[in-house]
Short mmCIF file of C-alpha atoms in Angstrom, two decimals:
data_model
loop_
_atom_site.label_atom_id
_atom_site.label_comp_id
_atom_site.label_asym_id
_atom_site.label_seq_id
_atom_site.Cartn_x
_atom_site.Cartn_y
_atom_site.Cartn_z
CA UNK P 241 -0.62 -34.84 -5.22
CA UNK P 242 -0.01 -34.21 -8.90
CA UNK P 243 2.30 -31.44 -10.08
CA UNK P 244 -0.39 -29.68 -12.06
CA UNK P 245 -3.18 -29.56 -9.51
CA UNK P 246 -5.51 -26.59 -9.64
CA UNK P 247 -6.62 -24.56 -6.65
CA UNK P 248 -8.92 -21.58 -6.41
CA UNK P 249 -7.67 -18.65 -4.37
CA UNK P 250 -9.85 -15.73 -3.31
CA UNK P 251 -8.46 -12.40 -2.18
CA UNK P 252 -11.26 -11.08 0.00
CA UNK P 253 -11.35 -7.80 1.90
CA UNK P 254 -13.63 -5.10 3.23
CA UNK P 255 -11.13 -2.66 1.70
CA UNK P 256 -9.31 -2.82 -1.64
CA UNK P 257 -7.72 -6.18 -0.84
CA UNK P 258 -4.40 -4.95 -2.25
CA UNK P 259 -2.51 -6.00 0.90
CA UNK P 260 -4.04 -9.48 0.69
CA UNK P 261 -3.12 -9.74 -2.97
CA UNK P 262 0.44 -8.40 -2.60
CA UNK P 263 1.35 -10.72 0.25
CA UNK P 264 -0.77 -13.53 -1.16
CA UNK P 265 0.92 -13.57 -4.56
CA UNK P 266 4.28 -13.72 -2.84
CA UNK P 267 3.19 -16.69 -0.74
CA UNK P 268 1.66 -18.55 -3.69
CA UNK P 269 4.82 -18.05 -5.75
CA UNK P 270 6.56 -20.51 -3.44
CA UNK P 271 4.38 -23.31 -4.79
CA UNK P 272 5.14 -23.24 -8.52
CA UNK P 273 3.71 -26.73 -9.07
CA UNK P 274 0.16 -25.57 -8.46
CA UNK P 275 -2.06 -23.79 -10.97
CA UNK P 276 -3.82 -21.15 -8.90
CA UNK P 277 -7.09 -19.74 -10.15
CA UNK P 278 -7.23 -16.33 -8.52
CA UNK P 279 -10.27 -14.17 -7.91
CA UNK P 280 -10.52 -10.73 -6.28
CA UNK P 281 -13.42 -9.86 -4.01
CA UNK P 282 -12.83 -6.31 -2.77
CA UNK P 283 -15.11 -4.00 -0.74
CA UNK P 284 -16.97 -6.84 0.99
CA UNK P 285 -18.04 -4.52 3.78
CA UNK P 286 -21.35 -5.93 4.94
CA UNK P 287 -22.67 -9.26 6.15
CA UNK P 288 -24.95 -9.32 3.10
CA UNK P 289 -22.09 -8.86 0.65
CA UNK P 290 -20.08 -11.56 2.43
CA UNK P 291 -23.05 -13.86 2.25
CA UNK P 292 -23.34 -13.21 -1.49
CA UNK P 293 -19.73 -14.36 -2.03
CA UNK P 294 -20.28 -17.82 -0.61
CA UNK P 295 -21.92 -19.49 -3.65
CA UNK P 296 -18.99 -18.49 -5.89
CA UNK P 297 -16.56 -20.00 -3.38
CA UNK P 298 -18.57 -23.21 -3.09
CA UNK P 299 -18.80 -23.46 -6.87
CA UNK P 300 -15.00 -23.22 -7.12
CA UNK P 301 -14.61 -25.95 -4.51
CA UNK P 302 -16.88 -28.17 -6.55
CA UNK P 303 -15.07 -27.44 -9.82
CA UNK P 304 -11.63 -28.01 -8.32
CA UNK P 305 -12.67 -31.01 -6.27
CA UNK P 306 -10.73 -29.41 -3.42
CA UNK P 307 -11.44 -26.75 -0.87
CA UNK P 308 -10.40 -23.22 -1.93
CA UNK P 309 -7.96 -20.90 -0.19
CA UNK P 310 -9.25 -17.60 1.18
CA UNK P 311 -6.63 -14.91 1.73
CA UNK P 312 -8.33 -12.17 3.67
CA UNK P 313 -7.83 -8.75 5.20
CA UNK P 314 -10.89 -7.87 7.22
CA UNK P 315 -11.24 -5.00 9.62
CA UNK P 316 -14.83 -5.86 10.43
CA UNK P 317 -14.90 -9.14 12.35
CA UNK P 318 -18.64 -9.54 12.01
CA UNK P 319 -18.26 -9.61 8.23
CA UNK P 320 -15.28 -11.97 8.21
CA UNK P 321 -17.17 -14.34 10.51
CA UNK P 322 -19.48 -15.06 7.56
CA UNK P 323 -16.64 -17.11 6.06
CA UNK P 324 -16.01 -19.18 9.18
CA UNK P 325 -18.42 -21.91 8.21
CA UNK P 326 -17.18 -22.23 4.62
CA UNK P 327 -15.14 -25.33 3.76
CA UNK P 328 -11.91 -23.50 2.90
CA UNK P 329 -8.46 -22.70 4.21
CA UNK P 330 -8.96 -19.19 5.64
CA UNK P 331 -5.87 -17.10 6.27
CA UNK P 332 -6.74 -13.67 7.64
CA UNK P 333 -3.69 -11.42 7.43
CA UNK P 334 -5.15 -8.67 9.62
CA UNK P 335 -6.69 -10.80 12.34
CA UNK P 336 -3.48 -12.78 12.81
CA UNK P 337 -1.30 -9.77 13.52
CA UNK P 338 -3.53 -7.03 14.84
CA UNK P 339 -3.90 -8.76 18.21
CA UNK P 340 -0.17 -9.13 18.97
CA UNK P 341 0.40 -5.61 17.69
CA UNK P 342 -2.30 -4.11 19.90
CA UNK P 343 -0.94 -5.99 22.89
CA UNK P 344 2.57 -4.72 22.20
CA UNK P 345 1.34 -1.15 21.87
CA UNK P 346 -1.00 -1.46 24.83
CA UNK P 347 -4.01 -0.25 22.91
CA UNK P 348 -7.08 -1.35 21.00
CA UNK P 349 -6.96 -1.01 17.21
CA UNK P 350 -9.42 1.38 15.60
CA UNK P 351 -11.86 -0.44 13.39
CA UNK P 352 -12.20 1.91 10.43
CA UNK P 353 -12.09 0.16 7.08
CA UNK P 354 -9.21 0.78 4.76
CA UNK P 355 -7.42 3.08 7.17
CA UNK P 356 -4.23 2.31 5.30
CA UNK P 357 -4.42 4.58 2.37
CA UNK P 358 -7.98 5.75 2.53
CA UNK P 359 -7.27 9.09 4.09
CA UNK P 360 -6.45 10.99 0.93
CA UNK P 361 -6.07 14.21 2.88
CA UNK P 362 -2.98 13.06 4.69
CA UNK P 363 0.42 14.42 3.77
CA UNK P 364 1.85 11.05 2.80
CA UNK P 365 -0.81 10.49 0.18
CA UNK P 366 -0.61 13.98 -1.32
CA UNK P 367 3.13 13.61 -1.38
CA UNK P 368 2.82 10.39 -3.42
CA UNK P 369 0.43 11.97 -5.91
CA UNK P 370 2.70 15.01 -6.30
CA UNK P 371 5.57 12.62 -6.96
CA UNK P 372 3.55 10.84 -9.67
CA UNK P 373 2.81 14.15 -11.38
CA UNK P 374 6.44 15.18 -11.06
CA UNK P 375 7.71 11.90 -12.52
CA UNK P 376 5.30 12.14 -15.45
CA UNK P 377 6.36 15.69 -16.22
CA UNK P 378 10.00 14.72 -16.04
CA UNK P 379 9.72 11.51 -18.03
CA UNK P 380 12.22 11.02 -20.83
CA UNK P 381 13.81 14.43 -20.35
CA UNK P 382 10.44 16.02 -21.06
CA UNK P 383 11.00 19.00 -18.82
CA UNK P 384 14.29 20.38 -17.67
CA UNK P 385 12.64 22.74 -15.25
CA UNK P 386 12.76 21.90 -11.55
CA UNK P 387 15.31 19.13 -12.01
CA UNK P 388 16.72 20.36 -8.71
CA UNK P 389 13.50 19.12 -7.05
CA UNK P 390 14.21 15.56 -8.17
CA UNK P 391 15.29 13.11 -5.48
CA UNK P 392 16.77 10.87 -8.12
CA UNK P 393 17.37 11.19 -11.87
CA UNK P 394 17.51 7.91 -13.77
CA UNK P 395 19.71 7.83 -16.85
CA UNK P 396 20.18 5.17 -19.52
CA UNK P 397 19.60 4.36 -23.16
CA UNK P 398 16.08 4.38 -24.58
CA UNK P 399 14.03 1.41 -23.26
CA UNK P 400 16.39 0.43 -20.47
CA UNK P 401 13.55 0.58 -17.92
CA UNK P 402 13.72 4.20 -16.77
CA UNK P 403 10.05 5.12 -17.19
CA UNK P 404 8.34 2.28 -15.29
CA UNK P 405 10.99 2.57 -12.56
CA UNK P 406 10.47 6.29 -12.06
CA UNK P 407 6.68 5.84 -11.97
CA UNK P 408 6.97 3.02 -9.46
CA UNK P 409 9.33 5.08 -7.28
CA UNK P 410 6.73 7.83 -7.25
CA UNK P 411 3.60 5.71 -6.82
CA UNK P 412 4.90 3.30 -4.19
CA UNK P 413 7.50 5.35 -2.35
CA UNK P 414 6.49 8.96 -3.00
CA UNK P 415 9.90 9.71 -4.50
CA UNK P 416 10.22 12.46 -7.11
CA UNK P 417 12.04 10.59 -9.84
CA UNK P 418 13.00 12.23 -13.11
CA UNK P 419 14.49 10.31 -15.98
CA UNK P 420 16.76 11.38 -18.79
CA UNK P 421 17.74 9.43 -21.88
CA UNK P 422 21.34 8.91 -22.96
CA UNK P 423 21.39 9.31 -26.73
CA UNK P 424 24.01 8.86 -29.49
CA UNK P 425 24.81 12.60 -29.39
CA UNK P 426 25.90 12.25 -25.76
CA UNK P 427 28.24 9.39 -26.67
CA UNK P 428 29.76 11.33 -29.55
CA UNK P 429 30.35 14.34 -27.33
CA UNK P 430 31.70 11.92 -24.73
CA UNK P 431 30.03 13.63 -21.80
CA UNK P 432 26.74 13.93 -19.97
CA UNK P 433 23.99 16.19 -21.24
CA UNK P 434 24.75 19.69 -19.93
CA UNK P 435 21.48 19.94 -18.02
CA UNK P 436 22.52 17.02 -15.78
CA UNK P 437 25.90 18.41 -14.80
CA UNK P 438 24.74 20.18 -11.67
CA UNK P 439 22.90 17.07 -10.45
CA UNK P 440 25.55 14.38 -10.59
CA UNK P 441 24.96 13.15 -7.04
CA UNK P 442 21.34 12.34 -7.86
CA UNK P 443 22.05 10.39 -11.03
CA UNK P 444 21.43 6.67 -11.12
CA UNK P 445 22.04 4.63 -14.24
CA UNK P 446 20.11 1.72 -15.70
CA UNK P 447 21.65 -0.61 -18.19
CA UNK P 448 20.33 -3.68 -19.96
CA UNK P 449 21.66 -6.64 -21.93
CA UNK P 450 21.85 -5.71 -25.63
CA UNK P 451 19.99 -8.89 -26.65
CA UNK P 452 17.02 -8.00 -24.43
CA UNK P 453 17.11 -4.37 -25.57
CA UNK P 454 17.01 -5.54 -29.17
CA UNK P 455 13.88 -7.60 -28.39
CA UNK P 456 12.10 -4.72 -26.66
CA UNK P 457 12.95 -2.19 -29.35
CA UNK P 458 11.98 -4.63 -32.11
CA UNK P 459 8.46 -4.85 -30.67
CA UNK P 460 8.15 -1.09 -31.04
CA UNK P 461 10.03 -0.44 -34.27
CA UNK P 462 10.71 -3.67 -36.15
CA UNK P 463 13.64 -3.69 -38.59
CA UNK P 464 14.78 -0.21 -37.62
CA UNK P 465 18.36 0.88 -37.06
CA UNK P 466 17.15 1.83 -33.56
CA UNK P 467 16.28 -1.80 -32.82
CA UNK P 468 19.19 -3.48 -34.63
CA UNK P 469 21.21 -5.74 -32.34
CA UNK P 470 24.47 -4.16 -33.47
CA UNK P 471 23.19 -0.70 -32.61
CA UNK P 472 21.87 -1.89 -29.23
CA UNK P 473 25.30 -3.34 -28.46
CA UNK P 474 26.98 -0.10 -29.41
CA UNK P 475 24.63 2.10 -27.38
CA UNK P 476 24.79 -0.06 -24.27
CA UNK P 477 28.60 -0.21 -24.40
CA UNK P 478 28.86 3.54 -24.86
CA UNK P 479 26.37 4.24 -22.07
CA UNK P 480 28.19 1.97 -19.65
CA UNK P 481 31.51 3.59 -20.51
CA UNK P 482 30.00 7.04 -20.00
CA UNK P 483 28.51 6.09 -16.62
CA UNK P 484 31.74 4.48 -15.54
CA UNK P 485 33.76 7.55 -16.53
CA UNK P 486 31.39 9.92 -14.79
CA UNK P 487 31.23 7.82 -11.63
CA UNK P 488 27.50 7.16 -11.87
CA UNK P 489 26.16 4.18 -9.89
CA UNK P 490 24.26 1.79 -12.11
CA UNK P 491 22.30 -1.40 -12.24
CA UNK P 492 21.44 -3.97 -14.89
CA UNK P 493 17.64 -4.07 -15.30
CA UNK P 494 17.54 -7.17 -17.53
CA UNK P 495 16.50 -9.78 -14.99
CA UNK P 496 15.01 -7.52 -12.34
CA UNK P 497 11.40 -6.52 -11.85
CA UNK P 498 10.42 -2.88 -11.55
CA UNK P 499 9.79 -3.47 -7.82
CA UNK P 500 13.34 -4.74 -7.35
CA UNK P 501 14.96 -1.99 -9.40
CA UNK P 502 13.03 0.73 -7.57
CA UNK P 503 13.88 -0.76 -4.16
CA UNK P 504 17.57 -0.99 -5.12
CA UNK P 505 17.56 2.63 -6.27
CA UNK P 506 16.03 3.68 -2.94
CA UNK P 507 18.72 1.80 -1.08
CA UNK P 508 21.68 2.94 -3.18
CA UNK P 509 20.56 6.56 -3.10
CA UNK P 510 20.04 6.50 0.67
CA UNK P 511 16.32 7.20 0.38
CA UNK P 512 15.42 4.32 2.70
CA UNK P 513 15.91 6.01 6.01
CA UNK P 514 12.44 7.27 6.62
CA UNK P 515 9.19 5.96 5.19
CA UNK P 516 6.80 8.81 4.44
CA UNK K 643 0.61 4.64 27.61
CA UNK K 644 0.54 8.18 26.28
CA UNK K 645 -1.31 9.03 23.08
CA UNK K 646 1.80 10.31 21.34
CA UNK K 647 4.22 7.50 22.06
CA UNK K 648 6.87 6.77 19.46
CA UNK K 649 7.78 3.34 18.15
CA UNK K 650 10.35 2.28 15.62
CA UNK K 651 9.16 -0.12 12.96
CA UNK K 652 11.50 -1.96 10.60
CA UNK K 653 10.37 -3.55 7.35
CA UNK K 654 12.97 -6.26 6.83
CA UNK K 655 13.17 -8.75 3.97
CA UNK K 656 15.53 -10.81 1.88
CA UNK K 657 13.55 -9.50 -1.11
CA UNK K 658 12.20 -6.02 -1.78
CA UNK K 659 10.15 -5.94 1.42
CA UNK K 660 7.23 -4.44 -0.48
CA UNK K 661 4.82 -7.09 0.84
CA UNK K 662 5.96 -6.39 4.40
CA UNK K 663 5.51 -2.67 3.89
CA UNK K 664 2.12 -2.89 2.15
CA UNK K 665 0.56 -5.12 4.79
CA UNK K 666 2.53 -3.45 7.57
CA UNK K 667 1.33 0.07 6.79
CA UNK K 668 -2.24 -1.21 6.77
CA UNK K 669 -1.79 -2.80 10.18
CA UNK K 670 -0.09 0.26 11.69
CA UNK K 671 -2.85 2.53 10.40
CA UNK K 672 -5.17 0.95 12.96
CA UNK K 673 -3.16 2.57 15.76
CA UNK K 674 -3.39 6.26 14.92
CA UNK K 675 -2.31 7.30 18.42
CA UNK K 676 1.25 6.08 17.89
CA UNK K 677 3.98 7.94 16.04
CA UNK K 678 5.72 5.20 14.06
CA UNK K 679 9.27 5.79 12.92
CA UNK K 680 9.57 3.52 9.90
CA UNK K 681 12.73 2.18 8.32
CA UNK K 682 13.14 -0.11 5.29
CA UNK K 683 15.78 -2.82 5.24
CA UNK K 684 15.43 -4.65 1.90
CA UNK K 685 17.65 -7.33 0.33
CA UNK K 686 18.93 -8.68 3.67
CA UNK K 687 19.86 -11.97 2.02
CA UNK K 688 22.81 -13.20 4.07
CA UNK K 689 23.56 -13.88 7.71
CA UNK K 690 26.23 -11.14 7.55
CA UNK K 691 23.78 -8.54 6.27
CA UNK K 692 21.25 -9.54 8.93
CA UNK K 693 23.94 -9.24 11.57
CA UNK K 694 24.81 -5.76 10.32
CA UNK K 695 21.20 -4.60 10.84
CA UNK K 696 21.16 -5.37 14.53
CA UNK K 697 22.99 -2.28 15.87
CA UNK K 698 20.51 0.04 14.08
CA UNK K 699 17.62 -1.83 15.66
CA UNK K 700 19.18 -1.73 19.12
CA UNK K 701 19.91 1.98 18.75
CA UNK K 702 16.24 2.61 17.92
CA UNK K 703 15.17 0.63 20.99
CA UNK K 704 17.43 2.79 23.11
CA UNK K 705 16.19 6.06 21.56
CA UNK K 706 12.53 5.10 21.92
CA UNK K 707 12.92 3.56 25.36
CA UNK K 708 10.80 0.69 24.01
CA UNK K 709 11.47 -2.40 21.97
CA UNK K 710 10.99 -1.94 18.22
CA UNK K 711 8.61 -3.80 15.93
CA UNK K 712 10.08 -5.91 13.12
CA UNK K 713 7.73 -6.66 10.24
CA UNK K 714 9.45 -9.29 8.14
CA UNK K 715 9.12 -11.38 5.00
CA UNK K 716 11.97 -13.86 4.91
CA UNK K 717 12.31 -16.79 2.60
CA UNK K 718 15.64 -17.83 4.07
CA UNK K 719 15.07 -19.07 7.61
CA UNK K 720 18.75 -19.09 8.46
CA UNK K 721 18.88 -15.35 7.81
CA UNK K 722 15.70 -14.54 9.69
CA UNK K 723 16.97 -16.54 12.66
CA UNK K 724 19.55 -13.79 13.18
CA UNK K 725 16.74 -11.60 14.51
CA UNK K 726 15.45 -14.16 17.00
CA UNK K 727 17.66 -12.96 19.82
CA UNK K 728 16.89 -9.29 19.33
CA UNK K 729 14.65 -7.62 21.91
CA UNK K 730 11.80 -6.76 19.55
CA UNK K 731 8.31 -7.80 18.51
CA UNK K 732 9.00 -9.92 15.42
CA UNK K 733 6.11 -10.59 13.07
CA UNK K 734 7.17 -12.69 10.08
CA UNK K 735 4.45 -12.57 7.44
CA UNK K 736 5.90 -15.40 5.34
CA UNK K 737 6.79 -17.82 8.12
CA UNK K 738 3.35 -17.51 9.68
CA UNK K 739 1.46 -18.55 6.57
CA UNK K 740 3.79 -20.61 4.43
CA UNK K 741 3.48 -23.58 6.79
CA UNK K 742 -0.33 -23.85 6.76
CA UNK K 743 -0.32 -23.21 3.02
CA UNK K 744 2.22 -25.97 2.33
CA UNK K 745 0.25 -28.34 4.51
CA UNK K 746 -2.96 -27.54 2.66
CA UNK K 747 -1.30 -28.05 -0.72
CA UNK K 748 0.54 -31.13 0.44
CA UNK K 749 3.94 -29.84 -0.68
CA UNK K 750 7.07 -28.10 0.48
CA UNK K 751 7.52 -24.47 -0.53
CA UNK K 752 10.41 -23.63 -2.82
CA UNK K 753 12.92 -21.42 -1.12
CA UNK K 754 13.92 -19.00 -3.85
CA UNK K 755 14.06 -15.40 -2.75
CA UNK K 756 11.60 -12.90 -4.14
CA UNK K 757 9.79 -15.47 -6.24
CA UNK K 758 6.80 -13.18 -6.25
CA UNK K 759 7.66 -10.75 -8.97
CA UNK K 760 11.28 -11.56 -9.59
CA UNK K 761 10.70 -13.63 -12.66
CA UNK K 762 10.59 -10.83 -15.18
CA UNK K 763 10.31 -13.28 -18.02
CA UNK K 764 6.88 -14.50 -17.03
CA UNK K 765 3.84 -13.44 -18.99
CA UNK K 766 2.18 -11.70 -16.06
CA UNK K 767 5.10 -9.35 -15.61
CA UNK K 768 5.49 -8.53 -19.30
CA UNK K 769 1.78 -7.95 -19.46
CA UNK K 770 2.00 -5.40 -16.63
CA UNK K 771 4.88 -3.54 -18.29
CA UNK K 772 3.04 -3.48 -21.62
CA UNK K 773 0.04 -2.06 -19.81
CA UNK K 774 2.20 0.68 -18.26
CA UNK K 775 3.53 1.65 -21.68
CA UNK K 776 0.03 1.57 -23.12
CA UNK K 777 -1.40 3.75 -20.37
CA UNK K 778 1.41 6.29 -20.77
CA UNK K 779 0.89 6.50 -24.50
CA UNK K 780 -2.84 6.92 -24.02
CA UNK K 781 -2.65 9.44 -21.22
CA UNK K 782 -4.78 12.53 -21.56
CA UNK K 783 -6.02 11.63 -25.00
CA UNK K 784 -2.42 11.63 -26.23
CA UNK K 785 -2.95 8.95 -28.83
CA UNK K 786 -6.20 7.95 -30.43
CA UNK K 787 -4.64 4.93 -32.09
CA UNK K 788 -5.34 1.52 -30.64
CA UNK K 789 -8.13 2.78 -28.37
CA UNK K 790 -9.82 -0.51 -29.19
CA UNK K 791 -7.02 -2.27 -27.26
CA UNK K 792 -7.97 -0.41 -24.08
CA UNK K 793 -9.68 -2.47 -21.39
CA UNK K 794 -11.03 0.70 -19.84
CA UNK K 795 -11.06 4.37 -20.88
CA UNK K 796 -11.31 6.85 -18.03
CA UNK K 797 -13.07 10.13 -18.80
CA UNK K 798 -13.47 13.28 -16.73
CA UNK K 799 -12.48 16.93 -16.48
CA UNK K 800 -8.82 17.88 -16.27
CA UNK K 801 -7.33 16.94 -12.85
CA UNK K 802 -10.15 14.66 -11.75
CA UNK K 803 -7.69 11.84 -11.06
CA UNK K 804 -7.59 10.04 -14.42
CA UNK K 805 -3.82 9.85 -14.89
CA UNK K 806 -2.73 8.34 -11.54
CA UNK K 807 -5.67 5.93 -11.71
CA UNK K 808 -4.79 4.67 -15.19
CA UNK K 809 -1.14 4.23 -14.23
CA UNK K 810 -2.10 2.35 -11.09
CA UNK K 811 -4.48 0.11 -13.04
CA UNK K 812 -1.60 -0.74 -15.36
CA UNK K 813 1.17 -1.12 -12.78
CA UNK K 814 -0.76 -3.08 -10.15
CA UNK K 815 -3.33 -4.96 -12.18
CA UNK K 816 -1.82 -5.11 -15.68
CA UNK K 817 -4.89 -3.40 -17.15
CA UNK K 818 -4.54 -1.34 -20.31
CA UNK K 819 -6.19 1.88 -19.22
CA UNK K 820 -6.47 4.88 -21.52
CA UNK K 821 -7.78 8.21 -20.35
CA UNK K 822 -9.49 11.00 -22.19
CA UNK K 823 -10.26 14.51 -20.96
CA UNK K 824 -13.71 16.06 -21.14
CA UNK K 825 -13.20 19.68 -22.17
CA UNK K 826 -15.45 22.75 -22.55
CA UNK K 827 -15.81 22.05 -26.30
CA UNK K 828 -17.44 18.71 -25.49
CA UNK K 829 -19.93 20.40 -23.17
CA UNK K 830 -20.82 23.01 -25.77
CA UNK K 831 -21.36 20.35 -28.38
CA UNK K 832 -23.33 18.42 -25.77
CA UNK K 833 -21.90 15.05 -26.71
CA UNK K 834 -18.87 12.83 -26.24
CA UNK K 835 -15.72 13.34 -28.29
CA UNK K 836 -16.24 11.50 -31.57
CA UNK K 837 -13.27 9.20 -31.03
CA UNK K 838 -14.94 7.69 -27.95
CA UNK K 839 -18.22 6.86 -29.62
CA UNK K 840 -17.32 3.34 -30.62
CA UNK K 841 -16.03 2.52 -27.15
CA UNK K 842 -18.92 3.47 -24.91
CA UNK K 843 -18.96 0.19 -23.02
CA UNK K 844 -15.40 0.70 -21.87
CA UNK K 845 -15.88 4.24 -20.60
CA UNK K 846 -15.67 4.95 -16.91
CA UNK K 847 -16.08 8.47 -15.54
CA UNK K 848 -14.31 10.20 -12.68
CA UNK K 849 -15.76 13.25 -11.05
CA UNK K 850 -14.54 15.41 -8.18
CA UNK K 851 -15.93 18.04 -5.83
CA UNK K 852 -15.51 21.49 -7.41
CA UNK K 853 -13.89 22.86 -4.23
CA UNK K 854 -11.18 20.21 -4.31
CA UNK K 855 -10.69 20.64 -8.06
CA UNK K 856 -10.24 24.38 -7.51
CA UNK K 857 -7.50 23.64 -4.93
CA UNK K 858 -5.65 21.20 -7.20
CA UNK K 859 -5.83 23.45 -10.25
CA UNK K 860 -4.78 26.49 -8.22
CA UNK K 861 -1.55 24.74 -7.26
CA UNK K 862 -0.76 24.37 -10.95
CA UNK K 863 -2.09 27.62 -12.41
CA UNK K 864 -2.89 30.13 -9.67
CA UNK K 865 -5.45 32.84 -10.47
CA UNK K 866 -6.30 31.35 -13.86
CA UNK K 867 -9.76 31.01 -15.32
CA UNK K 868 -8.94 27.28 -15.48
CA UNK K 869 -8.61 27.14 -11.68
CA UNK K 870 -11.42 29.55 -10.76
CA UNK K 871 -13.97 27.97 -8.42
CA UNK K 872 -16.83 29.17 -10.61
CA UNK K 873 -15.30 27.51 -13.67
CA UNK K 874 -14.59 24.29 -11.76
CA UNK K 875 -18.24 24.20 -10.65
CA UNK K 876 -19.39 24.71 -14.21
CA UNK K 877 -17.10 22.05 -15.72
CA UNK K 878 -17.94 19.44 -13.07
CA UNK K 879 -21.68 20.03 -13.47
CA UNK K 880 -21.46 19.80 -17.24
CA UNK K 881 -19.30 16.66 -17.12
CA UNK K 882 -21.69 14.94 -14.71
CA UNK K 883 -24.65 15.85 -16.90
CA UNK K 884 -22.86 14.52 -19.97
CA UNK K 885 -21.94 11.25 -18.27
CA UNK K 886 -25.46 10.87 -16.94
CA UNK K 887 -26.96 11.49 -20.37
CA UNK K 888 -24.59 9.07 -22.08
CA UNK K 889 -25.14 6.38 -19.47
CA UNK K 890 -21.49 6.28 -18.34
CA UNK K 891 -20.79 4.75 -14.94
CA UNK K 892 -18.90 7.16 -12.72
CA UNK K 893 -17.31 7.66 -9.33
CA UNK K 894 -16.37 10.65 -7.19
CA UNK K 895 -12.60 10.61 -6.65
CA UNK K 896 -12.53 13.38 -4.00
CA UNK K 897 -12.16 11.27 -0.87
CA UNK K 898 -10.81 8.10 -2.40
CA UNK K 899 -7.21 7.00 -2.80
CA UNK K 900 -5.87 5.91 -6.16
CA UNK K 901 -5.84 2.30 -4.85
CA UNK K 902 -9.53 2.51 -4.01
CA UNK K 903 -10.53 4.16 -7.27
CA UNK K 904 -8.58 1.64 -9.34
CA UNK K 905 -10.05 -1.30 -7.42
CA UNK K 906 -13.57 0.10 -7.85
CA UNK K 907 -13.00 0.54 -11.58
CA UNK K 908 -11.83 -3.08 -11.83
CA UNK K 909 -14.95 -4.23 -10.02
CA UNK K 910 -17.43 -2.06 -11.91
CA UNK K 911 -15.94 -2.97 -15.29
CA UNK K 912 -15.97 -6.67 -14.49
CA UNK K 913 -12.17 -6.97 -14.72
CA UNK K 914 -11.92 -8.78 -11.38
CA UNK K 915 -12.68 -12.27 -12.48
CA UNK K 916 -9.21 -13.50 -13.14
CA UNK K 917 -5.96 -12.24 -11.66
CA UNK K 918 -3.21 -12.29 -14.25
#
């Protein structure tokens, strides 16, 4: 098989299909030689809708000259059965595991669609949305009120990755994450911003390679002092010295995704114990 | 088995474990009678670290009086083998599917950890982070510049769910989502804010039940006119009339999770075709 073969992949679900896509993308990433053409088909919650998907799948098979891959999470077996006859590799993430799980627990699974995060009235969900609002209000030092409610306060120079990380912590994990910039004034004074002093245990630092920081800042403000490589070097060095002196745990965000950084922060700050 | 039995569940991975948790929570949600005690164990990327997890798992088994459930995504088989001897139900989401997938593709999987979203230099990842920045800058009508870059512009009354939805669209799907509030002035004028006029095709409305809106607004500004049920009823009715008149597609966010709303928006706006 050639190294640049093309395969069509369909994420199909009677719910959002986000589980299928999250796990699916991770699986596909282990085959970097293949060019995957990926299509989402969410909310396929009736036999009719399933039936209507089939021509698109067959068309892809024809275009690729190979059978497509269907990555599925179906609660409704009657609907998923519509795909049984299709010439494709069908991997159903729910069907595979729900049986063994039910057997282990000694009970039948309920068959409501999208049970996962559908129930917006449950505490876990409201908690996540509150965390998102909190993180937005406490982005970039925007509000100093209620900092004591934060579960973690990210610090670092401008554009070191604090904002996406705090939003991801809130959205995925329901963690109230504030973030606070370290600016030249802090380095001159040689100490943390006063407002952070009472919260030292909750601080977590992000740093970044100056070369990458220069790139990111240049996209936003080309040819500025802010973006200049020399200034980036200076700021990063000062920030790292400050964090070191103050005993703040920190992490280099340069080669890490927001998912990885957020998960590391959870682990380092001991927020992993209980999943909400 | 009693309806309120307790089971410990561990999400274990040599990467972030986010795939294991996303799919795992969906699976567990089909057994609402069980109280699951959930623990994350990410970045278990050596035999030593795996070994160090075992006492915690055994302790949970002892406390529950039942064997725990391990939901795993391991790239490194040598590490995952450390859990083989443990008295637990082990479901390995990678191992189960990577074999059939490799066979279908006619190739061996690469064995790099966290391939999925680790590579922060790839276009897909940068695209997602750009979308997050874009959505933040265009939250709540904050910036009217570059609205033409938006792939979708969410409109609706204050607190109808626009902000979390636009952030989720950006973070999960890499979609540049702006959002723009509909305010009493718009209703009095009886037409859309001028700045939106050139972008009608990209508009998507969110509405919400007045009773729920009243609850949400009351949490933020108790006893205000803003939060009053009568005012919420008026604003929602006016917003729905405006959207109807202007031919804007819309959705009721009241009983839907942010994942569902975002996925629906993708589908309705035809953004599903190709996964970045």
